[in-house]
PDB file of C-alpha atoms in Angstrom:
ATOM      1  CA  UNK A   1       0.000   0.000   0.000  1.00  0.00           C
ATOM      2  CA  UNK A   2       3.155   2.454   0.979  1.00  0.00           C
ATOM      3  CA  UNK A   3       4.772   1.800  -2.492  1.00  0.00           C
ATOM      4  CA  UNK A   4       1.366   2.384  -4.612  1.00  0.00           C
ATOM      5  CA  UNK A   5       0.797   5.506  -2.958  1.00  0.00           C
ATOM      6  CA  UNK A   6       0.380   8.845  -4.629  1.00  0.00           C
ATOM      7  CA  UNK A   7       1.004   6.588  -7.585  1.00  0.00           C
ATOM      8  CA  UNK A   8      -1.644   5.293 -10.555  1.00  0.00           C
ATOM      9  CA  UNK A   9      -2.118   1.857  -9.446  1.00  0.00           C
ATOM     10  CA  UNK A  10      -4.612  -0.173  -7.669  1.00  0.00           C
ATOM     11  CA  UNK A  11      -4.081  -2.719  -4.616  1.00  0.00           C
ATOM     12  CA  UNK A  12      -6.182  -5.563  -4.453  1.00  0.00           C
ATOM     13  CA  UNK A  13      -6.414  -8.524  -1.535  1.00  0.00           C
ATOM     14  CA  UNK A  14      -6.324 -11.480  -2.148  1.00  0.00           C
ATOM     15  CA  UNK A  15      -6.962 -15.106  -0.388  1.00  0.00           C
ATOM     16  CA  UNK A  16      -6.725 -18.486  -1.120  1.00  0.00           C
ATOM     17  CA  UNK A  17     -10.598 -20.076  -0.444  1.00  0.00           C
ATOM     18  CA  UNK A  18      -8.590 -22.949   1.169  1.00  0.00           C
ATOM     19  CA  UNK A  19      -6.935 -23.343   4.246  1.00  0.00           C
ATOM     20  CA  UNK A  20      -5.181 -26.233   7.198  1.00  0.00           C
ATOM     21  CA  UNK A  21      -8.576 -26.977   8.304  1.00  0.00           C
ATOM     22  CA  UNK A  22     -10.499 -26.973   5.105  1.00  0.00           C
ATOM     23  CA  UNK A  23     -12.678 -24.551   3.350  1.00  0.00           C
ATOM     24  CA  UNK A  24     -13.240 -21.223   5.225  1.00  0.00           C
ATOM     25  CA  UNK A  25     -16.028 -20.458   6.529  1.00  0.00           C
ATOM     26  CA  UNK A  26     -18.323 -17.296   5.819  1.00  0.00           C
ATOM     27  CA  UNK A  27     -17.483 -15.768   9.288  1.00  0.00           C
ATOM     28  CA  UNK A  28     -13.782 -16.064   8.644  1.00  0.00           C
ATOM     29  CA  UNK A  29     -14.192 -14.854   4.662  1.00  0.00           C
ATOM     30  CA  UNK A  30     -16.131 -11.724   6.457  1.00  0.00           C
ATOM     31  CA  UNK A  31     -13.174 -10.905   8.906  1.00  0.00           C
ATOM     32  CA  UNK A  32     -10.499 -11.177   6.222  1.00  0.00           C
ATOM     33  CA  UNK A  33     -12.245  -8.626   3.818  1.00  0.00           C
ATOM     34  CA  UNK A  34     -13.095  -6.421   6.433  1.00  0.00           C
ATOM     35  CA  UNK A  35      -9.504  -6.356   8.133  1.00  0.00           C
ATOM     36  CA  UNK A  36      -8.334  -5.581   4.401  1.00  0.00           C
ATOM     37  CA  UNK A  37     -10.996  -2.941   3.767  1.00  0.00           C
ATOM     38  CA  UNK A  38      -9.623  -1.208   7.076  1.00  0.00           C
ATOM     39  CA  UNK A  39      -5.735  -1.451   5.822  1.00  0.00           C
ATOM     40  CA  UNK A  40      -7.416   0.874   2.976  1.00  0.00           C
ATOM     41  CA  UNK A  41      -7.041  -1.797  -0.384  1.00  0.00           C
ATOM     42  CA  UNK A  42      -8.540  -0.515  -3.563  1.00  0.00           C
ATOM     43  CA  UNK A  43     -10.470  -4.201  -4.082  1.00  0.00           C
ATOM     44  CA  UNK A  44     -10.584  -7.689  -3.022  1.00  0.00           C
ATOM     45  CA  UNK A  45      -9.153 -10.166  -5.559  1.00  0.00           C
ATOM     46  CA  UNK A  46     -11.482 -13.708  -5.373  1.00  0.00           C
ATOM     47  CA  UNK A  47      -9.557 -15.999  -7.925  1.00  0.00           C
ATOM     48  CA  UNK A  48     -10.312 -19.366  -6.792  1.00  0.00           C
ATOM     49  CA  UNK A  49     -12.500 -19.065  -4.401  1.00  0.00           C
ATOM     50  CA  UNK A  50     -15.037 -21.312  -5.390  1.00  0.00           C
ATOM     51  CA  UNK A  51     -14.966 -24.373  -3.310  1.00  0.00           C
ATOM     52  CA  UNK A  52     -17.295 -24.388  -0.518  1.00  0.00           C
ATOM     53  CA  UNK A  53     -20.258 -25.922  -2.703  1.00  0.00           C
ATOM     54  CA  UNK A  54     -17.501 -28.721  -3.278  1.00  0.00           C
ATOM     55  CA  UNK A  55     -16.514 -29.120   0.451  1.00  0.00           C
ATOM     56  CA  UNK A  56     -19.938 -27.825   2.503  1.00  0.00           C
ATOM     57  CA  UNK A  57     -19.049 -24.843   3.497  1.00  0.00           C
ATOM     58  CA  UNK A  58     -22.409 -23.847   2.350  1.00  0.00           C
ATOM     59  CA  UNK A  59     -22.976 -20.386   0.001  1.00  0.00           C
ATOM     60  CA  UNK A  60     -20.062 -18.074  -0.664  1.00  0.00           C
ATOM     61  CA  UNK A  61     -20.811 -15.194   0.932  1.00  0.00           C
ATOM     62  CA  UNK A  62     -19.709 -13.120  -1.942  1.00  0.00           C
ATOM     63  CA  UNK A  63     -22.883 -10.982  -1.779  1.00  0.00           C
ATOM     64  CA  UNK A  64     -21.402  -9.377   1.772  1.00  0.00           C
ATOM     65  CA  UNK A  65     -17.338  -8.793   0.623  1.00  0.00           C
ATOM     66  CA  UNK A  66     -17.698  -6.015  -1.329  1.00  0.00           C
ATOM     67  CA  UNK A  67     -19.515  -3.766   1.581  1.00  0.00           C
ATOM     68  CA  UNK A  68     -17.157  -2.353   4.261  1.00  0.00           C
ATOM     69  CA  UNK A  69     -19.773  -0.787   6.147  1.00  0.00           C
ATOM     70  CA  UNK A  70     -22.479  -4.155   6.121  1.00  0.00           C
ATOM     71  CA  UNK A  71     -19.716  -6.365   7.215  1.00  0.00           C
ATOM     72  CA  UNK A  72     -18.749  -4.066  10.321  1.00  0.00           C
ATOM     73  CA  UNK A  73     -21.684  -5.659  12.491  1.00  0.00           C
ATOM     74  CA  UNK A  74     -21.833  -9.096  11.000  1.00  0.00           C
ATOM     75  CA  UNK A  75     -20.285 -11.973  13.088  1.00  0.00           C
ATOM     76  CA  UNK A  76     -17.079 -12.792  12.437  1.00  0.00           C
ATOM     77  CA  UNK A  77     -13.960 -15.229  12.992  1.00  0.00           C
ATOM     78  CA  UNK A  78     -10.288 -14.320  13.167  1.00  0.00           C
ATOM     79  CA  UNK A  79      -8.177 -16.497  12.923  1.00  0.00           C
ATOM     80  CA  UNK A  80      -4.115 -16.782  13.634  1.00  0.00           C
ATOM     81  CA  UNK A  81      -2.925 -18.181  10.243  1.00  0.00           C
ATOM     82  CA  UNK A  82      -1.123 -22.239  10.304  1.00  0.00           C
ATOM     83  CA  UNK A  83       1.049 -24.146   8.530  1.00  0.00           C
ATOM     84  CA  UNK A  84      -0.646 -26.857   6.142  1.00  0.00           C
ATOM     85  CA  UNK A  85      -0.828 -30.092   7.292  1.00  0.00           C
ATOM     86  CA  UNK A  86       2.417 -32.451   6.932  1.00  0.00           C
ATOM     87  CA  UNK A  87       4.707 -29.823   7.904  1.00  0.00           C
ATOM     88  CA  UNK A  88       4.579 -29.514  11.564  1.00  0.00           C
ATOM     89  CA  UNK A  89       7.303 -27.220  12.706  1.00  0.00           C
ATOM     90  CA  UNK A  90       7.451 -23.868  12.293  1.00  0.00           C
ATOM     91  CA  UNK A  91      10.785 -23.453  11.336  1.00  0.00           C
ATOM     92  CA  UNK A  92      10.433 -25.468   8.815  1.00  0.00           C
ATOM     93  CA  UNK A  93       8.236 -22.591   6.570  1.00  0.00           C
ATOM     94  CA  UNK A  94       6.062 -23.062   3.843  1.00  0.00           C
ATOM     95  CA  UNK A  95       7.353 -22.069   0.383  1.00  0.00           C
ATOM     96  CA  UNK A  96       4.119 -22.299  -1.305  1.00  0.00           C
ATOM     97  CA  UNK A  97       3.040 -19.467   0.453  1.00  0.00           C
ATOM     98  CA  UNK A  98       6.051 -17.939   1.555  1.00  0.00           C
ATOM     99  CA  UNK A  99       5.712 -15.993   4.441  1.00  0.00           C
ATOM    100  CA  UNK A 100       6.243 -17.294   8.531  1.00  0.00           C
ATOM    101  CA  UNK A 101       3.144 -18.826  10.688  1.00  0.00           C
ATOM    102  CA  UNK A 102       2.568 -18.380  14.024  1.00  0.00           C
ATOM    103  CA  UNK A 103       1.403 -22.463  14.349  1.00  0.00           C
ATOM    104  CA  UNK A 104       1.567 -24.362  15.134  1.00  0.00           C
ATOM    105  CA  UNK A 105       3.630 -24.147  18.459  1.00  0.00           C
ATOM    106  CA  UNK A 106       4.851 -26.704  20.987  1.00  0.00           C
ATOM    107  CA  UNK A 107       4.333 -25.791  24.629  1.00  0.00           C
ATOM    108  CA  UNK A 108       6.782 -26.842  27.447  1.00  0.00           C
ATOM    109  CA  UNK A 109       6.888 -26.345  30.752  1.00  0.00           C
ATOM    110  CA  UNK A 110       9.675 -23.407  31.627  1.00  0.00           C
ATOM    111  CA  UNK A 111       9.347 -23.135  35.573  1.00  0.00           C
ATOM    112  CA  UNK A 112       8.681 -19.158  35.596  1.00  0.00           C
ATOM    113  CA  UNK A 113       5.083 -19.267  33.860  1.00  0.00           C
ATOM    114  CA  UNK A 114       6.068 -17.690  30.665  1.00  0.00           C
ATOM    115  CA  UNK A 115       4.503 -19.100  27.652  1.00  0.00           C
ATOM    116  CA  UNK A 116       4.598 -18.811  23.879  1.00  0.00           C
ATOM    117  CA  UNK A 117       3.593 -15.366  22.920  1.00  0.00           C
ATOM    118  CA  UNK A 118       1.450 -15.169  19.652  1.00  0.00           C
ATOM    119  CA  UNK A 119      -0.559 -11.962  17.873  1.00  0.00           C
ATOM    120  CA  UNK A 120      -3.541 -11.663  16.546  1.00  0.00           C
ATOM    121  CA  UNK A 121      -5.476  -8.696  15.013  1.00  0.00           C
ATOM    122  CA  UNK A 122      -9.475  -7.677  15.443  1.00  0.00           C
ATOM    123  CA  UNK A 123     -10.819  -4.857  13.308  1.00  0.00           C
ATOM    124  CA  UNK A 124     -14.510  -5.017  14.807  1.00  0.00           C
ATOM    125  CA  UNK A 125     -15.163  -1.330  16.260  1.00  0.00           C
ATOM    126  CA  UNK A 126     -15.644  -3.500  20.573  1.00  0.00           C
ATOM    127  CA  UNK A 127     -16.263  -0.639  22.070  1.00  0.00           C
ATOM    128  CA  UNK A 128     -19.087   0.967  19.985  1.00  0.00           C
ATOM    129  CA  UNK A 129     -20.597  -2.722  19.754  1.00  0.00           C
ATOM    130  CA  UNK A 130     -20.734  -2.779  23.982  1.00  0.00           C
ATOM    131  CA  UNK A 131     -22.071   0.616  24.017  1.00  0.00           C
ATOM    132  CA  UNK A 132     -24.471  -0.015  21.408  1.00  0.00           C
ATOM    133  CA  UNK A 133     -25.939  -2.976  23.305  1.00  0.00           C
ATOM    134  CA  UNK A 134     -25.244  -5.206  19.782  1.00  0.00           C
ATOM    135  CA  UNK A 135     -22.030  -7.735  20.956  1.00  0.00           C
ATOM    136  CA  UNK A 136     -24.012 -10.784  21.647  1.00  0.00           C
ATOM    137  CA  UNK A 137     -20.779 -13.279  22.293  1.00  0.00           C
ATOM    138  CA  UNK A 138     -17.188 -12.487  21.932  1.00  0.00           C
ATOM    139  CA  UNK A 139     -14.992 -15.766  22.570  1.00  0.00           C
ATOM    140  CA  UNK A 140     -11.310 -16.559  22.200  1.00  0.00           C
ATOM    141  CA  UNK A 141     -10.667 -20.163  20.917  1.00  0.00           C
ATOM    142  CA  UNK A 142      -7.700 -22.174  21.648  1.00  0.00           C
ATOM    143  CA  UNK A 143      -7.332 -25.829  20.119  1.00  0.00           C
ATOM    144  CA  UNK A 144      -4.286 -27.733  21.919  1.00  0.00           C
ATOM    145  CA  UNK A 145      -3.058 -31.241  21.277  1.00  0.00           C
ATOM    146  CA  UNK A 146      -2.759 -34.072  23.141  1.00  0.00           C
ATOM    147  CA  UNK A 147      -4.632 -31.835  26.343  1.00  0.00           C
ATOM    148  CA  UNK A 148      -5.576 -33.972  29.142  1.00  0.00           C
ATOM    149  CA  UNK A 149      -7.391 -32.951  32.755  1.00  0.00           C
ATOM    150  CA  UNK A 150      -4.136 -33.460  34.338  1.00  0.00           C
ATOM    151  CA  UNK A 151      -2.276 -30.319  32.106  1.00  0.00           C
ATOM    152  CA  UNK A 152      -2.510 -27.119  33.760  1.00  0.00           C
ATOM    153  CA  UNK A 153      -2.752 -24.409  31.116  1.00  0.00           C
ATOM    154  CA  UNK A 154      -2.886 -20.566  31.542  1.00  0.00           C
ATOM    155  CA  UNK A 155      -3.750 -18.065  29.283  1.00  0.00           C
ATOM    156  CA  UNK A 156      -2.931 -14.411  29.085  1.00  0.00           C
ATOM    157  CA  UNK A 157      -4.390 -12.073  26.641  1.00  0.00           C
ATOM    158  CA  UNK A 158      -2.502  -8.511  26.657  1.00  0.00           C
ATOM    159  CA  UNK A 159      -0.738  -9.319  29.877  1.00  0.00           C
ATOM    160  CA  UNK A 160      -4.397 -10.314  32.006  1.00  0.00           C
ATOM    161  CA  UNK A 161      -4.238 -13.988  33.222  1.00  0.00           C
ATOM    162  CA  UNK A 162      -7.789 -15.485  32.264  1.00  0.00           C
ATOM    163  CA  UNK A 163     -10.110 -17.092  35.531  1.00  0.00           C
ATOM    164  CA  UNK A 164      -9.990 -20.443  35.223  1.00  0.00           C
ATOM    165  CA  UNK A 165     -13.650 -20.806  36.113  1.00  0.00           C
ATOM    166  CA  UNK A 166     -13.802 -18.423  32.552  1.00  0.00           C
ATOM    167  CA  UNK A 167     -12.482 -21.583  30.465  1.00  0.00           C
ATOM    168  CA  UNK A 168     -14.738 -24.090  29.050  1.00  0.00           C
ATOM    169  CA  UNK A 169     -12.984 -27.147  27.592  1.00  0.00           C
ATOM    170  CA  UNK A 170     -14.629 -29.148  24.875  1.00  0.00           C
ATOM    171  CA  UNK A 171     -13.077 -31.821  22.217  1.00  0.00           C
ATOM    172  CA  UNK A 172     -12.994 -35.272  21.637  1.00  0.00           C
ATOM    173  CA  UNK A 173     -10.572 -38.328  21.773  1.00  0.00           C
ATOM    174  CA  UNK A 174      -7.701 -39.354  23.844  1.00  0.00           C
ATOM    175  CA  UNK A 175      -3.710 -38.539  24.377  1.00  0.00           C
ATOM    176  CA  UNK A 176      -1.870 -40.458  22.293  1.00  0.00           C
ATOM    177  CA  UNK A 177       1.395 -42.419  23.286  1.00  0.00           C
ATOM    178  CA  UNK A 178       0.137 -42.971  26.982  1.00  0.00           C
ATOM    179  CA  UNK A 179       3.329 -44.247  28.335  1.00  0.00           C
ATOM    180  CA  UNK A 180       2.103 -47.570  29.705  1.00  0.00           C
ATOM    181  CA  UNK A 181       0.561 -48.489  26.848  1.00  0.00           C
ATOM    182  CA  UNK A 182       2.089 -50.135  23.666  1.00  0.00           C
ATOM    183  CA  UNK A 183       2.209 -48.047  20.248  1.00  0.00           C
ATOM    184  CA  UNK A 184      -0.235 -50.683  18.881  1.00  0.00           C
ATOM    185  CA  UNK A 185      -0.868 -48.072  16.013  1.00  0.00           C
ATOM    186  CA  UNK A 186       2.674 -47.351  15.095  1.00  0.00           C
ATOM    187  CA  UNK A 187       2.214 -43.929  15.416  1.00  0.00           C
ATOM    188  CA  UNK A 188       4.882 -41.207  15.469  1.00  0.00           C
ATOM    189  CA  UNK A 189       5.442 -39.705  18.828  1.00  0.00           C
ATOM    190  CA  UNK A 190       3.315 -36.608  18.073  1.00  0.00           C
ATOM    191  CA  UNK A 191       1.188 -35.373  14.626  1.00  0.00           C
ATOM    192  CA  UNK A 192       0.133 -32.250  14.479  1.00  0.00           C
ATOM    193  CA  UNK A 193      -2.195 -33.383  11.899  1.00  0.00           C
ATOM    194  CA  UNK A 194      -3.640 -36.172  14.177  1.00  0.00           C
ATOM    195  CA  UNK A 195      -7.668 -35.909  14.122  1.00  0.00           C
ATOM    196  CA  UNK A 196      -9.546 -36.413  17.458  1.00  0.00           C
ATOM    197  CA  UNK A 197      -6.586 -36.149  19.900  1.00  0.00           C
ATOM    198  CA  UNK A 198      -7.207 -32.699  20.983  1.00  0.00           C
ATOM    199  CA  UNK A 199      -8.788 -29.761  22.963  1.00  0.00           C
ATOM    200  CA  UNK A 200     -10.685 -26.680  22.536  1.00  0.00           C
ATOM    201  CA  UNK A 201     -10.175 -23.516  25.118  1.00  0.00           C
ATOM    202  CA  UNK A 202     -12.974 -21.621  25.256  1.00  0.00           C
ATOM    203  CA  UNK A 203     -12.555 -17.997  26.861  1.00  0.00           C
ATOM    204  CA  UNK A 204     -16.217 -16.459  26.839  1.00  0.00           C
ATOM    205  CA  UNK A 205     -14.764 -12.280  27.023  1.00  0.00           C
ATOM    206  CA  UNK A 206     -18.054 -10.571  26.369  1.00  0.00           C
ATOM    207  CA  UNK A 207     -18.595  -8.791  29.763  1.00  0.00           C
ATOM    208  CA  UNK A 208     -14.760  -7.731  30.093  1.00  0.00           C
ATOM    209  CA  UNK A 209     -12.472  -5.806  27.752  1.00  0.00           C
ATOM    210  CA  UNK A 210      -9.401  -7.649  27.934  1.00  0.00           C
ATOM    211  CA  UNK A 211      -9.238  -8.469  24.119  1.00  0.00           C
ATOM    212  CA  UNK A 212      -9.510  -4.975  22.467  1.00  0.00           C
ATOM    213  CA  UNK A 213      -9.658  -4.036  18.776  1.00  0.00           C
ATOM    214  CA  UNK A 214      -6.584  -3.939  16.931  1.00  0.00           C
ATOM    215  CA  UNK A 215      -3.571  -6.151  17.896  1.00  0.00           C
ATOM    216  CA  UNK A 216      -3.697  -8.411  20.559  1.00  0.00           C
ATOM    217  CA  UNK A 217      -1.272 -10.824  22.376  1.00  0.00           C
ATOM    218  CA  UNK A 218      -2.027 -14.045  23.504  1.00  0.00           C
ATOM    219  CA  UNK A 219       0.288 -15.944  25.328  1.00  0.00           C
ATOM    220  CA  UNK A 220      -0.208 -19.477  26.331  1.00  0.00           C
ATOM    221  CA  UNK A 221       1.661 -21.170  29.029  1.00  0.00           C
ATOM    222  CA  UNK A 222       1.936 -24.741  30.656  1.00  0.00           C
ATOM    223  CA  UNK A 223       2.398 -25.048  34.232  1.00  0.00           C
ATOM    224  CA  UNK A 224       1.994 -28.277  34.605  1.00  0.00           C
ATOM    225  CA  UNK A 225       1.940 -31.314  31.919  1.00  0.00           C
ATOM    226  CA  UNK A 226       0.643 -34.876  32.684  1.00  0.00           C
ATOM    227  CA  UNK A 227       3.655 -36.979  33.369  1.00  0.00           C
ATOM    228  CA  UNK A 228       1.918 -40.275  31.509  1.00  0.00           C
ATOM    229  CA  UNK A 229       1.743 -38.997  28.266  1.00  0.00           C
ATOM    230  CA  UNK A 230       4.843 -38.743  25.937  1.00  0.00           C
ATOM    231  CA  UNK A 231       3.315 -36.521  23.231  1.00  0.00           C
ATOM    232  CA  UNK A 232       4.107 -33.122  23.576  1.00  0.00           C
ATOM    233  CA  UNK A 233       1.516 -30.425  23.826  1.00  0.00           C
ATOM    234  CA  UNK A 234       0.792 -28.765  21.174  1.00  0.00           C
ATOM    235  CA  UNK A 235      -0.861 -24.901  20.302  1.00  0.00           C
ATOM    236  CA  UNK A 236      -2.817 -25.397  16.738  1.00  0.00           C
ATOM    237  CA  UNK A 237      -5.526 -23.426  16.470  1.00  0.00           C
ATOM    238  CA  UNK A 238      -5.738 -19.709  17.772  1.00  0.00           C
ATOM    239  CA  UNK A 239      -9.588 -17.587  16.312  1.00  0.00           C
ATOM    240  CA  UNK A 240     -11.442 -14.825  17.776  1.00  0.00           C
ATOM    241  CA  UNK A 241     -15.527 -15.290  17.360  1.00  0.00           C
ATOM    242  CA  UNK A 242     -17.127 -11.953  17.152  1.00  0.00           C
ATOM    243  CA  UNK A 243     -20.752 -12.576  16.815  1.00  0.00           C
ATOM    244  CA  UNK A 244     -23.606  -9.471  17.082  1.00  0.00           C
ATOM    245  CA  UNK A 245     -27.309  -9.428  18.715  1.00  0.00           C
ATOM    246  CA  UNK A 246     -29.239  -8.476  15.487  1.00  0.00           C
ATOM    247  CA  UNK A 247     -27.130 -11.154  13.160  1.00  0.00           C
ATOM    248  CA  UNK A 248     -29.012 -14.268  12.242  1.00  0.00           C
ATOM    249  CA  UNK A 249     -27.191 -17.281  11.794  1.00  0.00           C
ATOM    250  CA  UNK A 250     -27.537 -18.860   8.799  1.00  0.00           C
ATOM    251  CA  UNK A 251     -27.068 -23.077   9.015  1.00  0.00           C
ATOM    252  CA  UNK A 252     -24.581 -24.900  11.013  1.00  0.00           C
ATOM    253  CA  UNK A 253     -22.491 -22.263  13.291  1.00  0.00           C
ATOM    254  CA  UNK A 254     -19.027 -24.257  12.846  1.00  0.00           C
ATOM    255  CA  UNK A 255     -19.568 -26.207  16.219  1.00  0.00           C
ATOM    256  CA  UNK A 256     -18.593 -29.601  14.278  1.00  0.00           C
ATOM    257  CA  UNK A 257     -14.770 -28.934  14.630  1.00  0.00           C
ATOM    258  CA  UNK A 258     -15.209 -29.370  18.569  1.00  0.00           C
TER     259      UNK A 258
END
């Protein structure tokens, strides 16, 4: 945007209608056009974006992108972009799309509470939507691997620990690699791409203003990890749900991936 400036050229956004998880949903199309519409792009470039009749994701929501000021109070998911599946590690980059993720990120215990620090942007106007009386839920998501009752998680967003009685915890399947049990599946000793073996964190932060709009910090930290379970734990999914009073839900809200 810097280098078109002043200058007789147009800047478009673009996105790939694809991502680790599958097919994006219609919240998550609506927060990436409306966090480019804020950055101040000329247009929003929708090559290949065609695949949600294919995979379920239900109708494009197409007829909402192009309107800056209709998507400001429709609900909304940010989410903290991921490596595709296969290539676990972070270091290890992607050069098909050639630019650093956040996850996913392996958690270990450190002995002075810090965690792994990772950023993630809102452009809905919080404030005017709590004065307004129109923020019906506002809820961070965390998805961690291999999560059992016996890990002891924090969470910090912008520096404020998170209650514990705040968190809900909701998934399906067991740890892997249990270490009195044998590997009767010849499985690795972790896969981030492993279905089933995980956790979902959710922080309900309607009634508080820790998470503000613009960039926020999350950091995630474990205090404790259960000592009969080899696999490491494992940060894979970070998303913001912004969802308003006066917004009607069309279809299945994305619960499935729980």
């Amino acid at each position: 945007l810097e280098a078109a400036r002043d200058k007789d050229v147009l800047v478009f956004a673009g996105i790939e209608g694809l991502q680790a998880d599958g097919v994006l949903s219609r919240e998550m199309y609506r927060a990436w056009a409306y966090h480019y519409w804020q950055t101040g792009v000329d247009g929003l470039h929708l090559f290949n974006n065609g695949y949600n009749h294919i995979y379920g994701g239900g109708p494009h929501p197409i007829d909402e992108l192009h309107d800056p000021d209709r998507l400001a109070t429709l609900g909304k998911r940010y989410v903290i972009t991921r490596t595709l599946p296969g290539r676990p590690y972070i270091e290890h980059g992607d050069p098909l799309l050639s630019y650093p993720k956040q996850l996913p990120r392996e958690l270990s215990t450190t002995g002075d509470g810090k965690g792994e620090l990772f950023e993630i942007h809102v452009d809905d106007d919080l404030e005017h939507a709590r004065d307004a009386d129109i923020l019906e839920t506002l809820v961070l998501r965390v998805r961690i691997t291999e999560l059992t009752k016996r890990d002891r998680i924090a969470i910090r967003i912008n520096g404020e620990l998170l209650d514990e009685e705040n968190l809900r915890v909701r998934g399906s399947g067991w740890a892997r690699r249990l270490t009195n049990l044998p590997n009767v599946y010849n499985a690795p000793p972790w896969s981030a791409t492993t279905s089933g073996s995980y956790r979902w964190i959710l922080c309900d932060l309607t009634q508080c203003n820790r998470l503000r709009s613009g960039s926020n910090q999350i950091e995630v930290s474990l205090n404790e990890k259960n000592p009969d379970v080899i696999a490491p734990l494992c940060v894979y999914n970070i998303e913001v749900d912004v969802k308003y009073r006066h917004i009607q839900h069309e279809g299945n809200e994305d619960t499935g991936r729980f």
